[in-house]
Amino acid sequence: GESVGLHLPTLSVQEGDNSIINCAYSNSASDYFIWYKQESGKGPQFIIDIRSNMDKRQGQRVTVLLNKTVKHLSLQIAATQPGDSAVYFCAENRSPAAGNKLTFGGGTRVLVKP
Amino acid sequence: DGGITQSPKYLFRKEGQNVTLSCEQNLNHDAMYWYRQDPGQGLRLIYYSQIVNDFQKGDIAEGYSVSREKKESFPLTVTSAQKNPTAFYLCASTPGTSNEKLFFGSGTQLSVL
């Protein structure tokens, strides 16, 4: 989801369950999408990316799904662990012709309950 | 170890003062970026540079200035014209200028005294 003001959407998940984080993007011309994880007081860390010619890409315990028809992106985390607690951001390249200019969504906080 | 180094980690600014945030990378990346992050919000692009001695404004450039005299360095100055400078500032880089993931530094928290 997208944030509204200072209140981040929060996803609470039990340790060991799967997490799904959603993101809506706005520009149908965007051709590159990326997910970042950010822990408190640190810089964002790359998780996984996907180009618009794909609809699914898998990494280690993570899967990104892209639905261009409804302009929706999701990140699935399998067997969520306490170390997965963080804020997750999606980003899109809204100006592919202008080079690498990523535009970030507002973020979703994931809280993993033991 | 290769990476992006931001300093200082915490910085305090007095009213009317200009302050400069440092960003250095030893990844040999061509492009560098500055983002601002406010509490509970996403990242907004301030300035970016795709090549030495050249840079472009991002979405919120007013009150900020940058220079790119060396490939590995992209300092950001927060000027007195920036009336609400308190935020977390993130520097990033990419190898080239096409669609690629950004590598981020660890950030600088700027606060107003």
mmCIF file of C-alpha atoms in Angstrom:
data_model
loop_
_atom_site.group_PDB
_atom_site.id
_atom_site.type_symbol
_atom_site.label_atom_id
_atom_site.label_comp_id
_atom_site.label_asym_id
_atom_site.label_seq_id
_atom_site.Cartn_x
_atom_site.Cartn_y
_atom_site.Cartn_z
ATOM 1 C CA GLY A 1 0.000 0.000 0.000
ATOM 2 C CA GLU A 2 0.863 3.668 -0.182
ATOM 3 C CA SER A 3 1.393 5.882 2.840
ATOM 4 C CA VAL A 4 -0.837 8.750 3.822
ATOM 5 C CA GLY A 5 1.019 11.516 5.622
ATOM 6 C CA LEU A 6 3.054 10.215 8.547
ATOM 7 C CA HIS A 7 1.158 6.976 8.976
ATOM 8 C CA LEU A 8 2.745 4.074 7.180
ATOM 9 C CA PRO A 9 0.522 1.124 6.322
ATOM 10 C CA THR A 10 1.574 -1.721 8.559
ATOM 11 C CA LEU A 11 1.502 -5.440 7.889
ATOM 12 C CA SER A 12 1.708 -7.663 10.958
ATOM 13 C CA VAL A 13 2.675 -11.227 10.182
ATOM 14 C CA GLN A 14 3.391 -14.274 12.293
ATOM 15 C CA GLU A 15 6.908 -15.653 12.086
ATOM 16 C CA GLY A 16 6.999 -18.440 9.553
ATOM 17 C CA ASP A 17 3.977 -17.207 7.579
ATOM 18 C CA ASN A 18 4.196 -15.703 4.098
ATOM 19 C CA SER A 19 3.993 -11.916 3.646
ATOM 20 C CA ILE A 20 2.509 -10.063 0.694
ATOM 21 C CA ILE A 21 3.228 -6.367 0.256
ATOM 22 C CA ASN A 22 1.333 -4.476 -2.423
ATOM 23 C CA CYS A 23 2.157 -1.405 -4.440
ATOM 24 C CA ALA A 24 0.166 0.497 -7.053
ATOM 25 C CA TYR A 25 2.074 2.484 -9.634
ATOM 26 C CA SER A 26 0.782 5.306 -11.749
ATOM 27 C CA ASN A 27 2.652 5.477 -15.051
ATOM 28 C CA SER A 28 1.843 2.896 -17.706
ATOM 29 C CA ALA A 29 5.087 3.874 -19.477
ATOM 30 C CA SER A 30 7.249 2.775 -16.518
ATOM 31 C CA ASP A 31 9.459 -0.104 -17.617
ATOM 32 C CA TYR A 32 11.495 -0.948 -14.521
ATOM 33 C CA PHE A 33 10.384 -1.690 -10.974
ATOM 34 C CA ILE A 34 12.314 -2.401 -7.810
ATOM 35 C CA TRP A 35 11.768 -3.293 -4.155
ATOM 36 C CA TYR A 36 13.902 -2.020 -1.292
ATOM 37 C CA LYS A 37 14.025 -2.914 2.407
ATOM 38 C CA GLN A 38 14.911 -0.206 4.920
ATOM 39 C CA GLU A 39 15.707 -0.777 8.580
ATOM 40 C CA SER A 40 15.467 2.095 11.034
ATOM 41 C CA GLY A 41 18.250 4.671 10.635
ATOM 42 C CA LYS A 42 19.821 2.873 7.672
ATOM 43 C CA GLY A 43 19.884 3.252 3.928
ATOM 44 C CA PRO A 44 17.585 1.139 1.731
ATOM 45 C CA GLN A 45 18.834 -2.281 0.676
ATOM 46 C CA PHE A 46 18.014 -3.781 -2.714
ATOM 47 C CA ILE A 47 15.738 -6.819 -2.598
ATOM 48 C CA ILE A 48 14.635 -7.611 -6.134
ATOM 49 C CA ASP A 49 13.808 -5.895 -9.414
ATOM 50 C CA ILE A 50 11.735 -6.665 -12.496
ATOM 51 C CA ARG A 51 11.436 -5.238 -15.990
ATOM 52 C CA SER A 52 8.143 -4.652 -17.731
ATOM 53 C CA ASN A 53 8.655 -7.516 -20.190
ATOM 54 C CA MET A 54 8.257 -9.966 -17.286
ATOM 55 C CA ASP A 55 5.376 -10.645 -14.906
ATOM 56 C CA LYS A 56 7.184 -12.666 -12.268
ATOM 57 C CA ARG A 57 10.677 -12.937 -10.883
ATOM 58 C CA GLN A 58 11.958 -15.000 -7.996
ATOM 59 C CA GLY A 59 14.852 -14.523 -5.645
ATOM 60 C CA GLN A 60 15.859 -16.135 -2.406
ATOM 61 C CA ARG A 61 12.614 -16.339 -0.345
ATOM 62 C CA VAL A 62 11.172 -13.414 -2.326
ATOM 63 C CA THR A 63 8.992 -13.180 -5.412
ATOM 64 C CA VAL A 64 7.936 -10.052 -7.267
ATOM 65 C CA LEU A 65 4.774 -10.065 -9.355
ATOM 66 C CA LEU A 66 3.948 -7.405 -11.922
ATOM 67 C CA ASN A 67 0.442 -6.889 -13.295
ATOM 68 C CA LYS A 68 0.669 -4.241 -15.990
ATOM 69 C CA THR A 69 -3.035 -4.379 -16.769
ATOM 70 C CA VAL A 70 -3.962 -2.927 -13.384
ATOM 71 C CA LYS A 71 -0.577 -1.291 -12.704
ATOM 72 C CA HIS A 72 0.078 -3.349 -9.606
ATOM 73 C CA LEU A 73 3.279 -4.688 -8.115
ATOM 74 C CA SER A 74 3.613 -7.082 -5.192
ATOM 75 C CA LEU A 75 6.413 -8.539 -3.110
ATOM 76 C CA GLN A 76 5.963 -11.929 -1.530
ATOM 77 C CA ILE A 77 8.250 -13.045 1.292
ATOM 78 C CA ALA A 78 8.179 -16.730 2.105
ATOM 79 C CA ALA A 79 8.544 -18.003 5.680
ATOM 80 C CA THR A 80 8.862 -14.521 7.178
ATOM 81 C CA GLN A 81 11.584 -14.171 9.790
ATOM 82 C CA PRO A 82 12.148 -11.589 12.568
ATOM 83 C CA GLY A 83 14.951 -10.080 10.492
ATOM 84 C CA ASP A 84 12.399 -9.234 7.813
ATOM 85 C CA SER A 85 10.871 -6.569 10.072
ATOM 86 C CA ALA A 86 11.486 -3.286 8.239
ATOM 87 C CA VAL A 87 9.872 -0.757 5.922
ATOM 88 C CA TYR A 88 9.542 -1.924 2.318
ATOM 89 C CA PHE A 89 9.472 0.499 -0.615
ATOM 90 C CA CYS A 90 8.549 -0.074 -4.207
ATOM 91 C CA ALA A 91 9.949 2.214 -6.901
ATOM 92 C CA GLU A 92 9.292 2.673 -10.601
ATOM 93 C CA ASN A 93 11.254 4.301 -13.357
ATOM 94 C CA ARG A 94 8.674 6.808 -14.571
ATOM 95 C CA SER A 95 10.945 8.384 -17.155
ATOM 96 C CA PRO A 96 12.678 5.590 -19.013
ATOM 97 C CA ALA A 97 13.633 7.936 -21.807
ATOM 98 C CA ALA A 98 15.311 10.256 -19.304
ATOM 99 C CA GLY A 99 17.573 7.645 -17.796
ATOM 100 C CA ASN A 100 17.587 6.145 -14.343
ATOM 101 C CA LYS A 101 15.158 8.259 -12.292
ATOM 102 C CA LEU A 102 13.371 6.108 -9.786
ATOM 103 C CA THR A 103 10.205 7.361 -8.100
ATOM 104 C CA PHE A 104 9.468 5.783 -4.724
ATOM 105 C CA GLY A 105 6.194 4.849 -3.104
ATOM 106 C CA GLY A 106 5.446 5.764 0.499
ATOM 107 C CA GLY A 107 6.411 2.396 2.013
ATOM 108 C CA THR A 108 4.829 -0.390 4.052
ATOM 109 C CA ARG A 109 6.022 -1.363 7.511
ATOM 110 C CA VAL A 110 6.275 -5.110 8.155
ATOM 111 C CA LEU A 111 6.189 -6.283 11.780
ATOM 112 C CA VAL A 112 7.027 -9.928 12.389
ATOM 113 C CA LYS A 113 5.480 -11.403 15.528
ATOM 114 C CA PRO A 114 7.368 -14.247 17.229
ATOM 115 C CA ASP B 1 35.360 -2.926 0.655
ATOM 116 C CA GLY B 2 33.547 -1.032 -2.066
ATOM 117 C CA GLY B 3 30.622 1.136 -1.167
ATOM 118 C CA ILE B 4 29.081 4.521 -0.587
ATOM 119 C CA THR B 5 30.134 6.520 2.449
ATOM 120 C CA GLN B 6 28.039 9.340 3.832
ATOM 121 C CA SER B 7 29.234 11.670 6.560
ATOM 122 C CA PRO B 8 28.481 12.813 9.103
ATOM 123 C CA LYS B 9 25.804 10.416 10.370
ATOM 124 C CA TYR B 10 24.187 13.225 12.396
ATOM 125 C CA LEU B 11 24.336 16.948 11.636
ATOM 126 C CA PHE B 12 22.809 19.969 13.293
ATOM 127 C CA ARG B 13 22.144 23.248 11.534
ATOM 128 C CA LYS B 14 21.639 26.656 13.068
ATOM 129 C CA GLU B 15 19.154 29.025 11.494
ATOM 130 C CA GLY B 16 20.657 30.888 8.540
ATOM 131 C CA GLN B 17 23.563 28.481 8.223
ATOM 132 C CA ASN B 18 24.607 26.482 5.185
ATOM 133 C CA VAL B 19 25.709 22.902 5.829
ATOM 134 C CA THR B 20 27.332 20.376 3.512
ATOM 135 C CA LEU B 21 26.719 16.636 3.524
ATOM 136 C CA SER B 22 29.449 14.431 2.141
ATOM 137 C CA CYS B 23 28.978 11.450 -0.185
ATOM 138 C CA GLU B 24 31.893 9.424 -1.507
ATOM 139 C CA GLN B 25 31.808 6.203 -3.551
ATOM 140 C CA ASN B 26 34.602 3.865 -4.591
ATOM 141 C CA LEU B 27 32.418 1.732 -6.857
ATOM 142 C CA ASN B 28 33.496 3.594 -10.013
ATOM 143 C CA HIS B 29 29.841 4.420 -10.655
ATOM 144 C CA ASP B 30 28.997 7.099 -13.189
ATOM 145 C CA ALA B 31 25.718 8.368 -11.739
ATOM 146 C CA MET B 32 25.060 9.706 -8.239
ATOM 147 C CA TYR B 33 21.872 10.871 -6.549
ATOM 148 C CA TRP B 34 20.622 12.688 -3.454
ATOM 149 C CA TYR B 35 17.279 11.819 -1.885
ATOM 150 C CA ARG B 36 15.428 13.317 1.042
ATOM 151 C CA GLN B 37 13.308 11.157 3.352
ATOM 152 C CA ASP B 38 10.817 12.580 5.837
ATOM 153 C CA PRO B 39 9.454 10.455 8.710
ATOM 154 C CA GLY B 40 7.043 7.808 7.514
ATOM 155 C CA GLN B 41 7.413 8.805 3.886
ATOM 156 C CA GLY B 42 9.126 7.676 0.744
ATOM 157 C CA LEU B 43 12.239 9.103 -0.879
ATOM 158 C CA ARG B 44 12.144 12.267 -2.942
ATOM 159 C CA LEU B 45 14.860 13.139 -5.467
ATOM 160 C CA ILE B 46 16.777 16.357 -4.811
ATOM 161 C CA TYR B 47 19.574 16.345 -7.415
ATOM 162 C CA TYR B 48 21.344 13.825 -9.597
ATOM 163 C CA SER B 49 24.475 13.697 -11.680
ATOM 164 C CA GLN B 50 25.130 11.339 -14.567
ATOM 165 C CA ILE B 51 28.639 12.547 -15.348
ATOM 166 C CA VAL B 52 31.408 14.642 -13.814
ATOM 167 C CA ASN B 53 30.828 18.407 -13.960
ATOM 168 C CA ASP B 54 27.161 17.954 -14.820
ATOM 169 C CA PHE B 55 24.049 17.615 -12.654
ATOM 170 C CA GLN B 56 20.287 18.045 -12.913
ATOM 171 C CA LYS B 57 17.547 19.127 -10.536
ATOM 172 C CA GLY B 58 15.241 16.508 -9.146
ATOM 173 C CA ASP B 59 11.736 17.026 -7.803
ATOM 174 C CA ILE B 60 12.636 19.125 -4.738
ATOM 175 C CA ALA B 61 15.853 21.004 -5.601
ATOM 176 C CA GLU B 62 14.899 24.377 -4.113
ATOM 177 C CA GLY B 63 17.142 25.320 -1.184
ATOM 178 C CA TYR B 64 19.829 22.797 -2.118
ATOM 179 C CA SER B 65 22.986 22.867 -4.227
ATOM 180 C CA VAL B 66 25.445 20.217 -5.409
ATOM 181 C CA SER B 67 28.756 19.862 -7.216
ATOM 182 C CA ARG B 68 30.380 16.984 -9.088
ATOM 183 C CA GLU B 69 34.028 17.875 -9.521
ATOM 184 C CA LYS B 70 35.184 14.279 -9.129
ATOM 185 C CA LYS B 71 33.559 11.027 -10.193
ATOM 186 C CA GLU B 72 33.669 9.602 -6.678
ATOM 187 C CA SER B 73 32.278 12.626 -4.815
ATOM 188 C CA PHE B 74 28.859 14.322 -4.853
ATOM 189 C CA PRO B 75 28.468 16.715 -1.886
ATOM 190 C CA LEU B 76 25.089 18.260 -1.072
ATOM 191 C CA THR B 77 24.785 21.716 0.468
ATOM 192 C CA VAL B 78 21.629 22.550 2.370
ATOM 193 C CA THR B 79 21.368 26.324 2.151
ATOM 194 C CA SER B 80 19.638 28.797 4.429
ATOM 195 C CA ALA B 81 16.941 29.071 1.748
ATOM 196 C CA GLN B 82 15.742 25.582 2.702
ATOM 197 C CA LYS B 83 13.257 26.462 5.436
ATOM 198 C CA ASN B 84 12.430 22.936 6.497
ATOM 199 C CA PRO B 85 15.721 21.026 6.303
ATOM 200 C CA THR B 86 15.103 18.452 9.053
ATOM 201 C CA ALA B 87 15.111 15.077 7.303
ATOM 202 C CA PHE B 88 17.123 11.935 6.597
ATOM 203 C CA TYR B 89 19.329 12.445 3.532
ATOM 204 C CA LEU B 90 20.358 9.513 1.378
ATOM 205 C CA CYS B 91 23.025 9.409 -1.294
ATOM 206 C CA ALA B 92 22.969 6.720 -3.969
ATOM 207 C CA SER B 93 24.824 5.690 -7.099
ATOM 208 C CA THR B 94 24.425 3.483 -10.163
ATOM 209 C CA PRO B 95 27.037 2.095 -12.565
ATOM 210 C CA GLY B 96 25.513 3.776 -15.597
ATOM 211 C CA THR B 97 22.579 5.932 -16.531
ATOM 212 C CA SER B 98 20.057 3.358 -17.739
ATOM 213 C CA ASN B 99 17.575 1.348 -15.695
ATOM 214 C CA GLU B 100 19.571 -0.092 -12.846
ATOM 215 C CA LYS B 101 19.245 -0.529 -9.123
ATOM 216 C CA LEU B 102 20.459 2.240 -6.861
ATOM 217 C CA PHE B 103 23.134 1.501 -4.276
ATOM 218 C CA PHE B 104 22.512 3.580 -1.151
ATOM 219 C CA GLY B 105 24.720 4.995 1.558
ATOM 220 C CA SER B 106 23.762 4.774 5.234
ATOM 221 C CA GLY B 107 22.312 8.274 5.375
ATOM 222 C CA THR B 108 22.758 11.549 7.264
ATOM 223 C CA GLN B 109 20.161 12.788 9.734
ATOM 224 C CA LEU B 110 19.992 16.590 9.609
ATOM 225 C CA SER B 111 18.247 18.472 12.376
ATOM 226 C CA VAL B 112 17.714 22.171 13.065
ATOM 227 C CA LEU B 113 18.897 23.624 16.377
#
